[in-house]
């Protein structure tokens, strides 16, 4: 069956799924092979659980007329998503970057939803499978789509842009993330800039943060809408930003106090304001959306346990996001500050150097106890009264059991694989 035919069947369904554990009635189930499983084997289970159709790429698992047989299920999913996007013809905003993608996406969604029926990427479904699923979640009722794009190699953003054909784009920043896959910082810049290249071909609009010199340089030939802090030349100009610990900004006379912690979130907030302003969302509504947004999923959360305040930012980490989180934490006017930092992953040959630089960054800081968790940090261990190194989380948790924290302010930051949110169970 060709893609237009599959699309007609898809329109008869209420949703799409690639996981029989989460399948909904009247859905289209797409069987995608994984490294350790063949989802074709779950086709019958999907129908039993209520799927209307199943899309497979192995004829051995053909069941009846409810079965759609294709050459490659993943490729069919991507082509179906591209066809559906062109069928809907709605404006789509794409965003990528090294840090802050998901938070920025959530803020943009919150702001635009005050005026439009807006749909956005759920969670961080931002790869070659997640982006098609996001596109296929859009309906005729969707007025604006927001699509987050992640990448750890060259040409991935280019491919996702070809699927999505965005009308607008924003790159949060160019940082030290996925250095192993991109081949260094220059590789990161080149890879993320594939979005600029795509948008330039159709003279599409890019949102540019004037605080970022790389964005300014890369966007010289682009059609752009700019924002910044005390930048009179910006299309959207924020006049003040502070964080202690929650970010508060002033924009066109409006004071906006958010539930986001850290000055590093200011750019994410400013981007949402600029995009809301561009789409003519009333300023009162922008303020309301930003002040109502509550971060979750271990991203920039403020949690209080007993007498201890915890800044939980443990969803992910790379050298760039780690550095700004540390700098922000150090400047907070709080007593008894404690840093709990976990290893940063996917740094390749740069791993030892980048972890050493974080340790060195803190070597001259007094009045902050620092706990470094993981093998990479442990390999950088140095003797300093306020430094503590643990090769494993179990070793660190054992310390916590016998030396609990009281009346303290904590920052917890590390890569997803470290799962440092487990610290909360010992506080």
Coordinates of C-alpha atoms in Angstrom, one line a residue:
X1 CA 0.0 0.0 0.0
X2 CA 1.3 3.5 -0.8
X3 CA 1.6 6.4 1.7
X4 CA -1.6 8.2 0.6
X5 CA -3.5 5.0 1.1
X6 CA -2.0 4.4 4.5
X7 CA -2.8 8.0 5.4
X8 CA -6.5 7.5 4.6
X9 CA -6.4 4.6 7.1
X10 CA -4.5 6.6 9.6
X11 CA -7.2 9.3 9.5
X12 CA -9.7 6.7 10.6
X13 CA -7.7 6.3 13.8
X14 CA -7.7 8.4 16.9
X15 CA -4.0 8.0 17.7
X16 CA -0.7 6.3 16.8
X17 CA 1.5 4.0 18.9
X18 CA 4.8 2.1 18.7
X19 CA 4.4 0.5 22.1
X20 CA 1.7 -2.1 22.9
X21 CA 2.1 -1.2 26.6
X22 CA 0.7 2.2 25.9
X23 CA -1.7 1.4 23.1
X24 CA -5.1 3.1 23.0
X25 CA -8.4 1.9 21.4
X26 CA -8.8 2.8 17.7
X27 CA -5.2 3.5 17.1
X28 CA -2.6 2.7 14.4
X29 CA 0.2 0.5 15.8
X30 CA 3.5 0.8 13.9
X31 CA 5.8 -2.2 14.5
X32 CA 9.4 -0.8 14.6
X33 CA 12.4 -3.1 15.1
X34 CA 14.7 -2.3 18.0
X35 CA 18.2 -3.5 18.9
X36 CA 16.8 -6.2 21.1
X37 CA 13.3 -6.9 19.8
X38 CA 11.1 -7.2 16.7
X39 CA 7.9 -5.3 17.2
X40 CA 6.3 -7.2 14.4
X41 CA 5.8 -10.0 16.9
X42 CA 3.4 -7.7 18.9
X43 CA 1.1 -7.0 15.9
X44 CA -1.6 -9.4 17.1
X45 CA -1.4 -8.2 20.7
X46 CA -1.9 -4.6 19.4
X47 CA -5.1 -5.6 17.7
X48 CA -6.4 -7.5 20.8
X49 CA -5.7 -4.3 22.8
X50 CA -7.8 -2.2 20.5
X51 CA -5.7 -1.1 17.6
X52 CA -7.7 -0.5 14.5
X53 CA -4.8 -1.2 12.1
X54 CA -1.2 -2.5 12.5
X55 CA 1.7 -1.6 10.2
X56 CA 4.3 -4.3 9.8
X57 CA 7.4 -5.0 7.7
X58 CA 7.5 -8.8 8.1
X59 CA 5.0 -10.8 6.1
X60 CA 5.3 -13.7 8.6
X61 CA 3.1 -11.6 11.0
X62 CA 0.3 -10.7 8.6
X63 CA -3.0 -11.3 10.2
X64 CA -5.9 -10.0 8.1
X65 CA -7.2 -6.9 6.3
X66 CA -6.3 -4.8 9.4
X67 CA -2.6 -5.5 8.7
X68 CA -0.7 -3.0 6.5
X69 CA 2.5 -4.6 5.1
X70 CA 5.3 -2.2 4.0
X71 CA 9.0 -2.7 3.1
X72 CA 10.3 -0.8 6.2
X73 CA 8.1 0.3 9.1
X74 CA 10.4 3.1 10.3
X75 CA 10.7 4.6 6.8
X76 CA 6.9 4.3 6.3
X77 CA 6.3 6.1 9.6
X78 CA 8.6 8.9 8.6
X79 CA 7.0 9.2 5.1
X80 CA 3.5 9.1 6.6
X81 CA 4.4 11.9 9.0
X82 CA 5.8 14.0 6.2
X83 CA 2.7 13.4 4.1
X84 CA 0.4 14.3 7.1
X85 CA 2.4 17.5 7.7
X86 CA 1.8 18.6 4.1
X87 CA -1.8 17.5 4.3
X88 CA -2.4 19.8 7.3
X89 CA -0.5 22.8 6.0
X90 CA -0.3 24.4 9.5
X91 CA 2.5 26.7 10.6
X92 CA 5.2 24.8 12.5
X93 CA 8.0 26.2 14.7
X94 CA 11.0 23.9 15.0
X95 CA 13.7 24.3 17.7
X96 CA 16.9 22.6 18.5
X97 CA 20.1 23.5 20.5
X98 CA 22.5 22.1 23.0
X99 CA 20.7 23.2 26.2
X100 CA 17.2 24.2 27.1
X101 CA 15.3 22.7 24.2
X102 CA 12.6 21.0 26.1
X103 CA 12.0 23.8 28.7
X104 CA 11.9 26.4 25.8
X105 CA 9.5 24.2 23.9
X106 CA 7.2 23.9 26.9
X107 CA 7.3 27.7 27.5
X108 CA 6.5 28.4 23.8
X109 CA 3.6 26.0 24.0
X110 CA 2.3 27.6 27.1
X111 CA 2.4 31.1 25.6
X112 CA 1.0 30.3 22.2
X113 CA -1.8 28.2 23.8
X114 CA -3.2 31.3 25.2
X115 CA -4.3 32.4 21.7
X116 CA -4.1 29.3 19.5
X117 CA -4.9 25.6 19.5
X118 CA -1.3 24.6 19.9
X119 CA 0.3 21.1 20.0
X120 CA 3.9 20.4 20.8
X121 CA 6.4 17.6 21.2
X122 CA 5.5 15.5 24.2
X123 CA 8.4 15.2 26.6
X124 CA 11.6 14.8 24.6
X125 CA 10.3 12.7 21.7
X126 CA 12.7 14.7 19.4
X127 CA 14.6 12.1 17.3
X128 CA 14.0 10.3 14.0
X129 CA 11.1 8.4 15.6
X130 CA 9.8 11.0 18.1
X131 CA 9.5 13.8 15.5
X132 CA 7.3 11.7 13.1
X133 CA 5.1 10.8 16.1
X134 CA 4.8 14.4 17.0
X135 CA 3.8 15.4 13.5
X136 CA 1.2 12.6 13.4
X137 CA -0.3 13.9 16.7
X138 CA -1.3 17.2 14.9
X139 CA -4.9 17.3 13.7
X140 CA -7.1 19.6 11.6
X141 CA -7.9 21.4 14.8
X142 CA -4.2 22.2 15.5
X143 CA -3.5 25.9 14.6
X144 CA 0.3 25.9 15.4
X145 CA 2.7 23.0 15.9
X146 CA 5.9 23.2 17.9
X147 CA 8.5 20.5 17.1
X148 CA 11.6 19.9 19.2
X149 CA 14.5 18.3 17.3
X150 CA 17.4 16.6 19.0
X151 CA 20.6 15.3 17.4
X152 CA 24.0 13.9 18.2
X153 CA 25.5 13.6 14.7
X154 CA 25.8 15.7 11.6
X155 CA 22.9 15.6 9.1
X156 CA 20.2 14.7 11.7
X157 CA 18.7 18.2 12.0
X158 CA 18.8 18.4 8.2
X159 CA 16.8 15.2 7.9
X160 CA 14.3 16.2 10.6
X161 CA 13.8 19.6 8.9
X162 CA 13.0 17.7 5.6
X163 CA 10.4 15.7 7.4
X164 CA 8.9 18.7 9.3
X165 CA 9.3 21.5 6.7
X166 CA 9.1 24.2 9.4
X167 CA 8.0 27.7 8.8
X168 CA 9.9 29.1 11.8
X169 CA 13.0 28.0 13.7
X170 CA 14.9 28.7 16.8
X171 CA 18.3 27.3 18.0
X172 CA 18.6 27.8 21.8
X173 CA 22.4 27.7 21.8
X174 CA 25.6 26.0 20.7
X175 CA 27.2 24.2 23.7
X176 CA 29.4 21.3 24.6
X177 CA 26.8 18.5 24.2
X178 CA 27.2 15.2 22.3
X179 CA 30.8 16.1 21.6
X180 CA 31.6 12.5 20.8
X181 CA 29.0 12.2 18.0
X182 CA 29.5 15.7 16.6
X183 CA 33.2 15.6 16.7
X184 CA 33.8 18.7 19.0
X185 CA 32.3 22.1 19.5
X186 CA 32.7 23.1 15.8
X187 CA 30.8 20.0 14.8
X188 CA 28.0 21.0 17.2
X189 CA 27.8 24.4 15.6
X190 CA 27.8 22.9 12.1
X191 CA 25.2 20.3 13.0
X192 CA 22.7 22.5 14.7
X193 CA 23.1 25.2 12.0
X194 CA 21.6 22.8 9.6
X195 CA 18.3 24.3 10.7
X196 CA 19.5 27.7 9.6
X197 CA 20.5 26.3 6.2
X198 CA 17.1 24.7 5.7
X199 CA 15.1 27.8 6.7
X200 CA 17.2 30.0 4.5
X201 CA 16.2 28.0 1.4
X202 CA 12.6 29.0 1.7
X203 CA 13.3 32.5 3.3
X204 CA 11.6 31.3 6.5
X205 CA 11.8 33.2 9.7
X206 CA 14.4 32.4 12.4
X207 CA 14.2 33.7 16.0
X208 CA 17.6 35.0 17.1
X209 CA 18.9 35.7 20.6
X210 CA 21.2 38.8 20.3
X211 CA 22.9 37.7 23.5
X212 CA 24.5 34.8 21.6
X213 CA 27.3 35.9 19.2
X214 CA 27.2 32.6 17.3
X215 CA 23.5 33.1 16.5
X216 CA 24.1 36.6 15.4
X217 CA 27.0 35.6 13.1
X218 CA 25.2 32.6 11.6
X219 CA 21.9 34.5 11.0
X220 CA 23.3 37.5 9.0
X221 CA 21.7 36.4 5.8
X222 CA 18.5 35.0 7.3
X223 CA 15.1 36.5 7.7
X224 CA 15.0 36.9 11.5
X225 CA 13.0 38.2 14.5
X226 CA 15.4 39.2 17.3
X227 CA 15.3 39.4 21.0
X228 CA 17.7 40.3 23.8
X229 CA 18.2 42.1 27.1
X230 CA 18.6 45.8 26.9
X231 CA 19.1 45.6 23.2
X232 CA 17.4 48.6 21.6
X233 CA 17.9 47.1 18.2
X234 CA 15.9 43.9 19.1
X235 CA 12.4 43.3 17.9
X236 CA 11.6 42.1 21.4
X237 CA 13.6 43.7 24.2
X238 CA 13.6 42.6 27.9
X239 CA 14.8 45.4 30.2
X240 CA 15.8 43.5 33.3
X241 CA 16.5 39.9 34.4
X242 CA 17.3 38.6 37.9
X243 CA 17.2 35.2 39.6
X244 CA 17.4 34.4 43.4
X245 CA 16.6 31.7 42.7
X246 CA 13.4 32.2 40.5
X247 CA 13.8 34.1 37.3
X248 CA 12.0 37.4 37.1
X249 CA 12.0 39.7 34.1
X250 CA 10.6 43.0 33.0
X251 CA 9.2 43.3 29.5
X252 CA 7.3 46.4 28.2
X253 CA 6.4 47.4 31.7
X254 CA 5.2 44.0 32.8
X255 CA 7.0 42.3 35.7
X256 CA 7.0 38.5 35.2
X257 CA 8.0 36.2 38.0
X258 CA 8.4 32.6 36.9
X259 CA 8.8 29.2 38.7
X260 CA 12.0 28.6 36.8
X261 CA 15.3 28.7 38.7
X262 CA 18.6 30.0 37.4
X263 CA 19.7 32.8 35.2
X264 CA 20.4 30.2 32.5
X265 CA 16.6 29.9 32.0
X266 CA 16.3 33.6 31.2
X267 CA 17.0 33.0 27.5
X268 CA 14.4 30.3 27.4
X269 CA 11.9 32.6 28.9
X270 CA 12.9 35.5 26.6
X271 CA 12.5 33.2 23.5
X272 CA 9.0 32.3 24.5
X273 CA 8.1 36.0 25.0
X274 CA 9.6 36.9 21.6
X275 CA 7.7 34.2 19.8
X276 CA 4.5 35.1 21.7
X277 CA 5.0 38.7 20.7
X278 CA 5.7 37.8 17.1
X279 CA 2.4 35.8 17.0
X280 CA 0.6 38.7 18.7
X281 CA -0.4 37.0 21.9
X282 CA -1.5 39.7 24.3
X283 CA 1.1 40.7 26.8
X284 CA -1.2 39.9 29.7
X285 CA -1.6 36.4 28.4
X286 CA 2.1 36.0 27.9
X287 CA 2.7 37.0 31.5
X288 CA -0.1 34.7 32.7
X289 CA 1.3 31.7 30.8
X290 CA 4.9 32.1 32.0
X291 CA 3.9 32.6 35.6
X292 CA 1.6 29.6 35.6
X293 CA 4.2 27.3 34.1
X294 CA 5.5 24.8 36.6
X295 CA 8.7 22.8 35.6
X296 CA 8.7 19.1 36.2
X297 CA 10.6 15.9 35.2
X298 CA 13.7 16.9 37.1
X299 CA 14.2 20.1 35.1
X300 CA 14.9 23.3 37.0
X301 CA 12.5 22.3 39.8
X302 CA 12.5 23.8 43.3
X303 CA 11.7 21.2 46.0
X304 CA 11.6 21.6 49.7
X305 CA 12.3 18.6 52.0
X306 CA 12.2 19.5 55.7
X307 CA 14.6 22.4 56.2
X308 CA 16.4 21.8 52.9
X309 CA 15.7 23.6 49.6
X310 CA 16.7 21.6 46.5
X311 CA 17.3 23.0 43.0
X312 CA 16.7 19.8 41.0
X313 CA 18.1 20.0 37.5
X314 CA 19.0 16.3 37.0
X315 CA 17.4 15.5 33.7
X316 CA 20.5 16.1 31.7
X317 CA 23.9 17.7 31.8
X318 CA 26.8 18.7 29.5
X319 CA 29.8 21.0 30.2
X320 CA 27.9 24.1 29.0
X321 CA 24.8 23.6 31.1
X322 CA 26.8 22.4 34.1
X323 CA 28.9 25.6 34.0
X324 CA 26.0 28.0 33.9
X325 CA 24.1 26.1 36.6
X326 CA 27.1 26.2 38.9
X327 CA 27.8 29.9 38.3
X328 CA 24.1 30.7 39.0
X329 CA 24.1 28.6 42.2
X330 CA 27.3 30.3 43.5
X331 CA 25.8 33.8 43.2
X332 CA 22.7 32.9 45.1
X333 CA 22.4 34.7 48.5
X334 CA 21.7 31.5 50.5
X335 CA 23.5 30.0 53.5
X336 CA 24.9 26.4 53.7
X337 CA 25.1 25.8 49.9
X338 CA 25.8 22.3 48.7
X339 CA 26.6 21.2 45.1
X340 CA 25.8 17.6 44.1
X341 CA 27.2 17.0 40.6
X342 CA 27.1 13.8 38.5
X343 CA 29.1 12.6 35.5
X344 CA 28.5 14.1 32.1
X345 CA 28.1 11.5 29.3
X346 CA 28.8 11.4 25.6
X347 CA 31.9 13.5 25.7
X348 CA 34.2 11.0 24.1
X349 CA 37.9 11.9 24.2
X350 CA 37.1 15.2 25.8
X351 CA 35.5 13.6 28.9
X352 CA 38.5 13.8 31.3
X353 CA 39.4 17.4 30.3
X354 CA 35.8 18.6 30.6
X355 CA 35.3 17.0 34.1
X356 CA 38.6 18.4 35.2
X357 CA 37.6 21.9 34.1
X358 CA 34.4 21.7 36.2
X359 CA 36.5 20.7 39.3
X360 CA 38.9 23.4 38.6
X361 CA 36.1 25.9 38.2
X362 CA 35.1 25.2 41.8
X363 CA 38.5 24.9 43.3
X364 CA 38.6 28.6 44.3
X365 CA 35.1 28.8 45.5
X366 CA 34.7 29.0 49.3
X367 CA 31.6 28.4 51.3
X368 CA 30.1 25.7 49.1
X369 CA 30.4 22.0 49.8
X370 CA 30.9 20.0 46.6
X371 CA 30.0 16.4 46.1
X372 CA 31.2 14.8 42.8
X373 CA 29.5 11.5 41.8
X374 CA 30.6 9.0 39.1
X375 CA 33.8 7.5 37.7
X376 CA 34.6 10.4 35.4
X377 CA 34.6 12.9 38.3
X378 CA 36.3 10.4 40.6
X379 CA 39.3 10.3 38.1
X380 CA 39.7 14.0 38.7
X381 CA 39.7 13.8 42.5
X382 CA 41.8 16.4 44.3
X383 CA 42.2 17.1 47.9
X384 CA 40.3 20.1 49.2
X385 CA 38.4 20.5 52.4
X386 CA 35.0 21.2 50.8
X387 CA 35.4 18.5 48.0
X388 CA 34.0 15.0 48.2
X389 CA 34.4 12.4 45.4
X390 CA 32.4 9.2 45.1
X391 CA 32.9 6.7 42.2
X392 CA 29.3 5.4 42.6
X393 CA 25.9 6.7 43.7
X394 CA 25.7 3.9 46.3
X395 CA 28.9 5.1 48.0
X396 CA 27.4 8.7 48.0
X397 CA 24.1 7.5 49.4
X398 CA 25.8 5.6 52.2
X399 CA 27.5 8.9 53.1
X400 CA 24.1 10.6 53.2
X401 CA 22.6 8.0 55.4
X402 CA 25.2 8.8 58.1
X403 CA 25.7 12.5 57.4
X404 CA 22.2 14.0 56.5
X405 CA 21.9 17.6 55.3
X406 CA 20.0 20.1 57.4
X407 CA 19.1 23.8 56.8
X408 CA 20.8 23.7 53.4
X409 CA 20.3 24.8 49.8
X410 CA 21.3 22.1 47.2
X411 CA 21.8 22.1 43.5
X412 CA 21.6 18.6 42.0
X413 CA 22.9 18.3 38.4
X414 CA 24.1 15.4 36.3
X415 CA 23.5 13.4 33.1
X416 CA 20.3 11.4 32.8
X417 CA 22.2 8.1 33.2
X418 CA 23.3 9.2 36.7
X419 CA 19.7 9.5 37.9
X420 CA 20.7 11.9 40.7
X421 CA 17.1 12.5 41.6
X422 CA 17.6 9.4 43.7
X423 CA 19.3 11.8 46.2
X424 CA 15.9 13.0 47.3
X425 CA 15.2 9.6 48.9
X426 CA 18.1 10.2 51.3
X427 CA 17.3 13.8 52.4

